[in-house]
Short mmCIF file of C-alpha atoms and ligand atoms in Angstrom, two decimals:
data_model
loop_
_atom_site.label_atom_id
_atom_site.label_comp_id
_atom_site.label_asym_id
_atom_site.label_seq_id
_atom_site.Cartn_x
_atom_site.Cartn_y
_atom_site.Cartn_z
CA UNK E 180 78.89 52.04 -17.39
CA UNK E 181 82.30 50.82 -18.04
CA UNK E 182 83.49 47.95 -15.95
CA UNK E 183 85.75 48.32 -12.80
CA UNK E 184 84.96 52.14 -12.71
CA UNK E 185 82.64 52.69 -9.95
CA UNK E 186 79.55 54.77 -10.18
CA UNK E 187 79.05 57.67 -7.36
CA UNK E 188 80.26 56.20 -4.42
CA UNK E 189 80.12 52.38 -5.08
CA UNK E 190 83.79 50.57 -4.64
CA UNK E 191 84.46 47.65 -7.53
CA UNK E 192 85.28 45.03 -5.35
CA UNK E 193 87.57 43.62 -8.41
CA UNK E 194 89.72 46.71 -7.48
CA UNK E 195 90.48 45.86 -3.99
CA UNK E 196 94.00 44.01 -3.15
CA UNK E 197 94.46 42.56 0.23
CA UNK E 198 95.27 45.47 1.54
CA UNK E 199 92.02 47.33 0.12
CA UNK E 200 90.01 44.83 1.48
CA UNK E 201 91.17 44.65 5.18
CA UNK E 202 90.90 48.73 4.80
CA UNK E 203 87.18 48.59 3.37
CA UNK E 204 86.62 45.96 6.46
CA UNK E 205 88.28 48.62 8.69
CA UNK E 206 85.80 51.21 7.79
CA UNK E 207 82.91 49.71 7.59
CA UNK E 208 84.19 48.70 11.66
CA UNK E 209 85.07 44.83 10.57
CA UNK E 210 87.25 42.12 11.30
CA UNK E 211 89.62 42.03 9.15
CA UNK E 212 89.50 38.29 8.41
CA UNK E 213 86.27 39.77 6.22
CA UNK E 214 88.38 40.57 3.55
CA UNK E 215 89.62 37.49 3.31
CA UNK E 216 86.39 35.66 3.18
CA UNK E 217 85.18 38.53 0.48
CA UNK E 218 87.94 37.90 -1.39
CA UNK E 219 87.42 34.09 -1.41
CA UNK E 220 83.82 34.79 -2.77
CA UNK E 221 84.82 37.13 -5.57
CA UNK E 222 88.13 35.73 -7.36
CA UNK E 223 87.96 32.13 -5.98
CA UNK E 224 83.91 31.15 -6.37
CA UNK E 225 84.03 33.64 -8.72
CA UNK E 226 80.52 35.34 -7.76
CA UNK E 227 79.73 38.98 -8.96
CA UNK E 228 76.69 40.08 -6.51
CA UNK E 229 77.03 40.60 -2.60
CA UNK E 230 74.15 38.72 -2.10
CA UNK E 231 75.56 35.37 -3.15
CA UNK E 232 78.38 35.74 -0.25
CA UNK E 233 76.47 33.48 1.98
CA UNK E 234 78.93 32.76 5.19
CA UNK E 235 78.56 36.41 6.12
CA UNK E 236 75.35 37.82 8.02
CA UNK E 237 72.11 39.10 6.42
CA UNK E 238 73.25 42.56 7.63
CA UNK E 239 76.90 42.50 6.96
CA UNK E 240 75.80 41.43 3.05
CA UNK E 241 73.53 44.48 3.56
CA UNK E 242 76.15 46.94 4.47
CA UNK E 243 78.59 45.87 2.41
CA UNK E 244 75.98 46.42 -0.96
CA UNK E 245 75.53 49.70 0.25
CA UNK E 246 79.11 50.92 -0.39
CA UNK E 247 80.69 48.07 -2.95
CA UNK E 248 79.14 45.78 -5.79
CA UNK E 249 81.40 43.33 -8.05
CA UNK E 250 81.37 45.35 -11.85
CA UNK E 251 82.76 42.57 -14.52
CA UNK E 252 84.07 43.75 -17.69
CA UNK E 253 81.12 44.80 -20.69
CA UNK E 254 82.23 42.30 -23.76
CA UNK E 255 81.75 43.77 -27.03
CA UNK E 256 82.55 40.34 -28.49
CA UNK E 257 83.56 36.86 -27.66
CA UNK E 258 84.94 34.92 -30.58
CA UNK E 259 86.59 31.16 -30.41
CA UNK E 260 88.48 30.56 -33.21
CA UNK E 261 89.23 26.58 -34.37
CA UNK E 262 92.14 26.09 -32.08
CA UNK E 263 90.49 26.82 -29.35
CA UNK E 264 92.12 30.47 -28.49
CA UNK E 265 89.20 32.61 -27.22
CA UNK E 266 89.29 36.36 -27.93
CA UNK E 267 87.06 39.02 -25.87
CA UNK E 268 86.63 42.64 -26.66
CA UNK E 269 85.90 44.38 -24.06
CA UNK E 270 84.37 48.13 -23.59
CA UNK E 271 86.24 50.55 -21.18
CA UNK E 272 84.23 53.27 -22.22
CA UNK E 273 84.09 56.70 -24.07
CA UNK E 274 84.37 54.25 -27.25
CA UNK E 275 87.54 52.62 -26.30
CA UNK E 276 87.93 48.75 -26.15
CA UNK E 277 90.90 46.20 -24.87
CA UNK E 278 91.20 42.88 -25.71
CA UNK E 279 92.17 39.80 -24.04
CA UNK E 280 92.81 36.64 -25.54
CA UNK E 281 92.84 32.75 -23.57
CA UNK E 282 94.91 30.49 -25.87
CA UNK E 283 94.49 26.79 -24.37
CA UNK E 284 97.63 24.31 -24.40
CA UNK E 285 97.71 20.68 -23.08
CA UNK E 286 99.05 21.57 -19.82
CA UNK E 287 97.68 24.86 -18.78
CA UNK E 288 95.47 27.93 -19.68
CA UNK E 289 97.26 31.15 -20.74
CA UNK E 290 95.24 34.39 -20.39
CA UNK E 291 96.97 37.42 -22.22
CA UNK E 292 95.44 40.73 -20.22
CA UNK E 293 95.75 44.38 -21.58
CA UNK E 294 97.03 47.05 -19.21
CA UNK E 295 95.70 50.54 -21.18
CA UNK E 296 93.35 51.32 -23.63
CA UNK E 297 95.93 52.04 -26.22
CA UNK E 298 99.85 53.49 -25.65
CA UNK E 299 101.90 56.23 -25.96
CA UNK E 300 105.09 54.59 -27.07
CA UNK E 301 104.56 53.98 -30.68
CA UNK E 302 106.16 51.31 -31.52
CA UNK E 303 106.96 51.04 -35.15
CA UNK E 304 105.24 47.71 -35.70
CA UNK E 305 103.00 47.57 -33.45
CA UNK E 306 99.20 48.66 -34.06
CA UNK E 307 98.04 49.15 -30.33
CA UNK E 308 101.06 52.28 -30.50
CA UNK E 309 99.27 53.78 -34.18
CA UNK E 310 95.80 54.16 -32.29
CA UNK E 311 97.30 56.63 -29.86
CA UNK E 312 96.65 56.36 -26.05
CA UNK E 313 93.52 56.99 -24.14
CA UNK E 314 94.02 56.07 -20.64
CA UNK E 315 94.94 53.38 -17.80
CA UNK E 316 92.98 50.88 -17.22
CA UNK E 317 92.21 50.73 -13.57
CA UNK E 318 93.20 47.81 -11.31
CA UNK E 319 89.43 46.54 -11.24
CA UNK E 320 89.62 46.16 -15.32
CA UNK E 321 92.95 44.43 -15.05
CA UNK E 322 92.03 42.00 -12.33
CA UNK E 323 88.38 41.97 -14.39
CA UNK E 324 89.50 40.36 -16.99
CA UNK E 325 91.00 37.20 -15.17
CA UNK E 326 87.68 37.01 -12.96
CA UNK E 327 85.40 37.40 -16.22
CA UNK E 328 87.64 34.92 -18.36
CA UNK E 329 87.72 31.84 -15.58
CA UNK E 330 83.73 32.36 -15.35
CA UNK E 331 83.00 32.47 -19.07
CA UNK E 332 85.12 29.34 -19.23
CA UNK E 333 83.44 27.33 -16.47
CA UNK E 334 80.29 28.78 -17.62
CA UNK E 335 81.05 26.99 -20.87
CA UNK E 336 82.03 23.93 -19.25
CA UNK E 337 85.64 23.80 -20.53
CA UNK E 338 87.39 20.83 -20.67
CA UNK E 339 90.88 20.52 -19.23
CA UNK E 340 92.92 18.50 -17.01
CA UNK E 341 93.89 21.06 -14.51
CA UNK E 342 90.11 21.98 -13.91
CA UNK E 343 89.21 18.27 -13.97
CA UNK E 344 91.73 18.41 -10.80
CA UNK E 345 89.77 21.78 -9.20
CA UNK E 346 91.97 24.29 -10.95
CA UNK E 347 90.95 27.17 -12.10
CA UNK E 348 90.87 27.56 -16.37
CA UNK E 349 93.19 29.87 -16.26
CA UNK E 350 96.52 29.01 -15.15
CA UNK E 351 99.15 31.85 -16.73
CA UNK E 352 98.47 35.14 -17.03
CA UNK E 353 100.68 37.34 -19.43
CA UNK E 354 100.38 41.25 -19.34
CA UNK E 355 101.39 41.59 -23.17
CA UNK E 356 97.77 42.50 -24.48
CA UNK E 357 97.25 46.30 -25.18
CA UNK E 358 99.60 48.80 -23.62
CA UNK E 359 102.23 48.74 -21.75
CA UNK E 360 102.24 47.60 -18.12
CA UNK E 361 104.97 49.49 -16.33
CA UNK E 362 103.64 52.74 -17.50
CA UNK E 363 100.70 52.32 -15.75
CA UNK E 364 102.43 50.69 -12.94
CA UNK E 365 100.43 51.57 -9.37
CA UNK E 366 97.31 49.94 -11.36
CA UNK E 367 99.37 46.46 -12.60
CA UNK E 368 101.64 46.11 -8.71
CA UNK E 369 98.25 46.11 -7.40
CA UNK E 370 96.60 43.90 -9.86
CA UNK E 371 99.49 41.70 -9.47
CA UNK E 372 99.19 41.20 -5.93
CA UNK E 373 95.47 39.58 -6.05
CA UNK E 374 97.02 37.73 -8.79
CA UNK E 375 99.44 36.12 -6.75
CA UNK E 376 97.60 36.31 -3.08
CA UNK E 377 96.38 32.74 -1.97
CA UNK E 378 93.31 34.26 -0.84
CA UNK E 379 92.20 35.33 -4.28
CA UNK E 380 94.00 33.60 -7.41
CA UNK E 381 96.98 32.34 -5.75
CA UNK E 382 99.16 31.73 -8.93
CA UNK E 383 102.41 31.70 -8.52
CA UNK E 384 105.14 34.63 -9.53
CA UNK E 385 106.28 32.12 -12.00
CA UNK E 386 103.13 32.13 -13.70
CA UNK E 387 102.57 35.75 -14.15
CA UNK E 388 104.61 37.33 -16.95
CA UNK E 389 105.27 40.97 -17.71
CA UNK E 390 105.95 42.13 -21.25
CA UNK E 391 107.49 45.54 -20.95
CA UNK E 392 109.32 47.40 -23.90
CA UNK E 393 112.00 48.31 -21.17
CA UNK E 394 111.33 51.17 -18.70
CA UNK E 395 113.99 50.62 -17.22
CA UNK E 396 113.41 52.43 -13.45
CA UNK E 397 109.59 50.66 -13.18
CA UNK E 398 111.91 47.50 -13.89
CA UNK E 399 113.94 48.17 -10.86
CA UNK E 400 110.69 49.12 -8.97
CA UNK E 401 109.15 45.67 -9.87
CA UNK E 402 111.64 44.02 -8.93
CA UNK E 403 111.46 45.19 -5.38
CA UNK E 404 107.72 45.32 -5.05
CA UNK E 405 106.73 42.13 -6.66
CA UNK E 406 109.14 40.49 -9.23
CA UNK E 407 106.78 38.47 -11.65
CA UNK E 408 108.65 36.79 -14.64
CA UNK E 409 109.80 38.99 -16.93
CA UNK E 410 110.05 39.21 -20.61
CA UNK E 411 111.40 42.16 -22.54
CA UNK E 412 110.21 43.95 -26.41
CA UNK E 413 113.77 43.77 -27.75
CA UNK E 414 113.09 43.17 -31.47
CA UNK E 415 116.91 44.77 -31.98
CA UNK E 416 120.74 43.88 -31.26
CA UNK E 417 121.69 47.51 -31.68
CA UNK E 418 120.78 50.87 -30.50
CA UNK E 419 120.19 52.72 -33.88
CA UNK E 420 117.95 49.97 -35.21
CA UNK E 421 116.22 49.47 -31.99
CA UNK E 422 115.83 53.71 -31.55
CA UNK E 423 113.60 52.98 -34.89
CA UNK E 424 111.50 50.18 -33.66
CA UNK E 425 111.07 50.75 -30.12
CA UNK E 426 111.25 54.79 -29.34
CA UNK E 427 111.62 54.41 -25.80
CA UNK E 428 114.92 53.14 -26.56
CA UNK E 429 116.17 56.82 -27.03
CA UNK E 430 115.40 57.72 -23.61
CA UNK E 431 116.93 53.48 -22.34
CA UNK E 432 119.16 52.17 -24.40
CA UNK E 433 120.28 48.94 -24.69
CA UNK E 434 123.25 49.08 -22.12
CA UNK E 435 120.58 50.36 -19.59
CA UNK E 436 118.10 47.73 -20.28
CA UNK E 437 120.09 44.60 -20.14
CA UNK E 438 121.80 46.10 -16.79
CA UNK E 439 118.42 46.14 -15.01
CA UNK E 440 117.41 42.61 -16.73
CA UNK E 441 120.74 41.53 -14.76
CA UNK E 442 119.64 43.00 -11.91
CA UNK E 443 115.89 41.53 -11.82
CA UNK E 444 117.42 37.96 -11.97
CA UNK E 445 118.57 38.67 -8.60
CA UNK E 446 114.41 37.96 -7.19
CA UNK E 447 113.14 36.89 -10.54
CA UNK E 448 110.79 34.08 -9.99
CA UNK E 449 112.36 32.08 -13.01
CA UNK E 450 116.23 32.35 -13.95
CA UNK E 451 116.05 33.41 -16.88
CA UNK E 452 114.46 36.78 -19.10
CA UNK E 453 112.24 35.90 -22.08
CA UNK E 454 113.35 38.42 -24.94
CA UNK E 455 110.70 38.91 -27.55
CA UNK E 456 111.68 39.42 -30.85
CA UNK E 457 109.11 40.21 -33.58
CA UNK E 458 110.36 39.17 -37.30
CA UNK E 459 110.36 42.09 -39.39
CA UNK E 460 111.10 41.30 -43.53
CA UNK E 461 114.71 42.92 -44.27
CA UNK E 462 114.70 45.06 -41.32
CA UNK E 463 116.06 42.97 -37.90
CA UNK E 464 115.80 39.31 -39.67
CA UNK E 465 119.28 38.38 -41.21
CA UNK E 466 121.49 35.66 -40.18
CA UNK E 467 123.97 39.27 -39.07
CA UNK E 468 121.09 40.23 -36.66
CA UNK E 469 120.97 37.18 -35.12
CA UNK E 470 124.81 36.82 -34.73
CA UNK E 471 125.14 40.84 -33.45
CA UNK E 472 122.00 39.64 -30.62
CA UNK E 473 123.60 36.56 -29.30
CA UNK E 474 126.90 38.64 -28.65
CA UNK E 475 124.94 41.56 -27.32
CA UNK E 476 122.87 39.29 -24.68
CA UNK E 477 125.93 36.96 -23.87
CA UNK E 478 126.18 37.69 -20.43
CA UNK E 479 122.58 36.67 -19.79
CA UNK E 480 120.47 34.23 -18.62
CA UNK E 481 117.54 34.53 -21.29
CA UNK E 482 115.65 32.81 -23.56
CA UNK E 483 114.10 34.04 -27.45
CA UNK E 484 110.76 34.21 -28.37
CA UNK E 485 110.96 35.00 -31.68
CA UNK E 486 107.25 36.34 -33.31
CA UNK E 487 105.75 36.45 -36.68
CA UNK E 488 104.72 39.75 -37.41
CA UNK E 489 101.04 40.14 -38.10
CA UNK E 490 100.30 41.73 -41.16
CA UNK E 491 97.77 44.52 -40.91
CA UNK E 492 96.32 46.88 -43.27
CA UNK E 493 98.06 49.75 -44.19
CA UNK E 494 101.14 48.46 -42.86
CA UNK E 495 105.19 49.37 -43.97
CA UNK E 496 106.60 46.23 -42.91
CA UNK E 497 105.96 42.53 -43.86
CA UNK E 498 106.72 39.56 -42.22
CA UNK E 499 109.78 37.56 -42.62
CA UNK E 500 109.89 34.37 -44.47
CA UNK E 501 109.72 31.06 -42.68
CA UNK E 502 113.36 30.42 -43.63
CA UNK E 503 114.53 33.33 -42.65
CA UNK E 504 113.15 32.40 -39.36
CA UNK E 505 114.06 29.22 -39.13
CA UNK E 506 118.16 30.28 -40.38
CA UNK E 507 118.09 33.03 -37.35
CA UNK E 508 116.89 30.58 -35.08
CA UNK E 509 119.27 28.53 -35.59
CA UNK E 510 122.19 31.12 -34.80
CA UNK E 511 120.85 31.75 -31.34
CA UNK E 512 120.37 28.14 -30.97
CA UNK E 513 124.09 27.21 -32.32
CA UNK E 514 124.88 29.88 -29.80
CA UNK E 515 123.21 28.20 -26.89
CA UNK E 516 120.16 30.31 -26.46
CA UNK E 517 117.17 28.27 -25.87
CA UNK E 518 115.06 29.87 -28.80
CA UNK E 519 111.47 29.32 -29.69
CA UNK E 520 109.00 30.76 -32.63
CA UNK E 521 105.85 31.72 -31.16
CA UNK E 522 102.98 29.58 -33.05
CA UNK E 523 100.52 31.86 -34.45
CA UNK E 524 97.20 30.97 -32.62
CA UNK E 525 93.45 31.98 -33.95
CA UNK E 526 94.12 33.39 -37.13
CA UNK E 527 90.38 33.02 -37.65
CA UNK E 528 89.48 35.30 -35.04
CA UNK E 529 92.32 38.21 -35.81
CA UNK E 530 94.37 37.19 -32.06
CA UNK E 531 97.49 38.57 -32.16
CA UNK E 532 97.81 41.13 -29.70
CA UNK E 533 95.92 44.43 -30.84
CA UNK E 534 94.77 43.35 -33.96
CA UNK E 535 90.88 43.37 -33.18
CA UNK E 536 90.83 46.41 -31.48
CA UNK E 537 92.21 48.21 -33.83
CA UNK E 538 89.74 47.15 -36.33
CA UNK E 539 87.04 48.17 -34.20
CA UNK E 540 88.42 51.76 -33.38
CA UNK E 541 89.46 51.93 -37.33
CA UNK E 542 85.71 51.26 -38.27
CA UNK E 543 84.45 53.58 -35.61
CA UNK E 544 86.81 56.34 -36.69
CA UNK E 545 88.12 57.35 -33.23
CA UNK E 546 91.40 57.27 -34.02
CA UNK E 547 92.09 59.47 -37.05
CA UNK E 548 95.31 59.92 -36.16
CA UNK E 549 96.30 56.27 -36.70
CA UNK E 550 100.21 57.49 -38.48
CA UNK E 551 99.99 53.93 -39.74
CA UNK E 552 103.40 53.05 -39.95
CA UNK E 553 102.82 49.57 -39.22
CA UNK E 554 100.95 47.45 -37.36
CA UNK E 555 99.83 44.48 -35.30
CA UNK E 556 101.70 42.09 -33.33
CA UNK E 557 103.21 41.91 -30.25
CA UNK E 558 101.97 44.87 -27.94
CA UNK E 559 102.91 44.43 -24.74
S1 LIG W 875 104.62 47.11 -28.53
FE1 LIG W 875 103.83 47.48 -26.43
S2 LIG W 875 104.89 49.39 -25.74
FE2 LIG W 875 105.12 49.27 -27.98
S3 LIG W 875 103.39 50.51 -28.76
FE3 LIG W 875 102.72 48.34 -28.72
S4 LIG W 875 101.66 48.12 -26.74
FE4 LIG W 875 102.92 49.98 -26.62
#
């Protein structure tokens, strides 16, 4: 069975948020302080069987198996590549997989989570959009994946500073893995809030990043109901270009985007937006491009990640040259933007954002209808 989708009548406990705790507690005629303590057992001790949840009662144990179990994520495959970054593939079922990917740094542990099990908006570069969508992943596989990555890395005994200190592994999570977040929003707010809740991961809004391509009324609903940092698919200055790359720009354009980006620095954790940019070979990459972005974002507080794009095969772009990289990063730096080029992490083990998964569903033929356009990099 897939994980975090319950079988009959059994609740994933992965699924529950505070509030879906102290309501399972409720019903089962609880205290509500229960949830707490469940919660304490599951994402902070990180146990996956009732049993184990020692500090309540022999019965209580007992009536809460009979209604809810703790369902991990299935891995398909668990690859470290020589850098350290860690890649799972993970089954969601009906022959659809999502990845996740942990890519260690000196100072903390970045886990990059997918949100669906593929996408509807078809990016042009981007491989997760060619395999077509299949469905949202529930809140139980979202929150899965953090629970199953900090085990499988204490399992392993990681070594890290933070943990050394009683940390967990993972300190960051990104949603910028397969899909995209906002459209499956009711799943991610929920997710996000046993993210953030001190009684399960605790991590602060500043460590949680959202990758959206820029729908721009979930962005004004996320900022209300729980305004995570925020980092936004721009990969063009202008609307005709960026109608081409990112289709949902058709139905939000640019003016509409960057208004709601203004108004999500009003509870944004950090005060800034992160603007990803993915390099594309003669297409958004000249020295023009970079000088038509800086004037379009002057008015705000951001900062530029600018990405390699992944080559993949059967692919209509190619990725820019280094120099050209460098040269464009240097206009938004000679313009003041703070502007970094994302480091390409486990090449060995195919980690850039959809590119496993797509090998996997390309080799098991499930998605025929791949219009392969383009491919890998940055999916959400
Ligand atoms: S870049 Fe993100 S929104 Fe666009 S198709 Fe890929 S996963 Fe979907």
């Amino acid at each position: 069975m897939p994980f975090g989708r319950p079988g009959g009548h059994v609740i994933n406990l992965l699924g529950l948020d505070a509030a879906g705790l102290a309501a399972l507690f409720a019903n089962l005629g609880e205290k509500p302080f229960r949830g707490k303590q469940v919660s304490h057992w599951v994402h902070q001790r990180l146990v996956g069987d009732v049993e184990a949840m020692t500090d309540l009662s022999r019965a209580l144990r007992a009536k809460l198996a009979a209604v809810a179990a703790v369902r991990g994520p299935v891995v398909v495959s668990d690859t470290t590549a020589a850098d350290g970054t860690r890649k799972w593939l993970l089954d969601v079922g009906a022959g659809n997989a999502v990845e996740m990917v942990y890519i260690p740094e000196d100072d903390r542990g970045t886990l990059c989570i997918s949100s669906q099990a593929g996408c509807a908006l078809d990016c042009a570069f981007c491989s997760t959009g060619k395999q077509g969508f299949s469905r949202n992943l529930t809140t139980a596989e979202i929150v899965g994946q953090l629970w199953h990555a900090n085990r499988a890395l204490l399992a392993d005994g990681i070594s890290a500073p933070w943990v050394d200190q009683g940390r967990a592994p993972i300190t960051n999570v990104v949603l910028m893995g397969m899909g995209e977040p906002l459209a499956n929003y009711d799943s991610v707010v929920s997710a996000l809030g046993t993210f953030l809740d001190d009684n399960a991961y605790g991590l602060s809004r500043r460590r949680v990043t959202l990758s959206t391509s820029g729908l721009v009324p979930a962005i004004d609903r996320l900022r209300e109901a729980c305004p995570v940092a925020l980092a936004i698919s721009l990969h063009a200055g202008n609307d005709p270009l960026r109608d081409r790359l990112v289709p949902i720009n058709r139905k939000y354009p640019l003016a509409q985007l960057l208004a709601a980006c203004l108004r999500y620095l009003d509870r944004a954790p950090r005060d800034f937006v992160t603007f990803e940019y993915v390099m594309l070979d003669g297409v958004n990459d000249t020295t023009d491009h970079a000088h038509e972005l800086a004037a379009l974002v002057r008015d705000i507080p951001c900062k530029f990640n600018l990405i390699p794009w992944n080559p993949f095969p059967g692919a209509a772009f190619r990725t820019s040259p280094r120099a050209r990289i460098l040269a464009f990063q240097k206009v938004l730096m000679d313009r003041g933007f703070v502007t970094t080029v994302r480091k390409t992490r486990g090449d060995d083990i195919d980690a850039a954002c959809g590119q496993l998964a797509g090998r996997v569903q390309d080799r098991t033929k499930r998605h025929i209808r791949m219009r392969v356009a383009a491919a890998a990099t940055t999916a959400h």
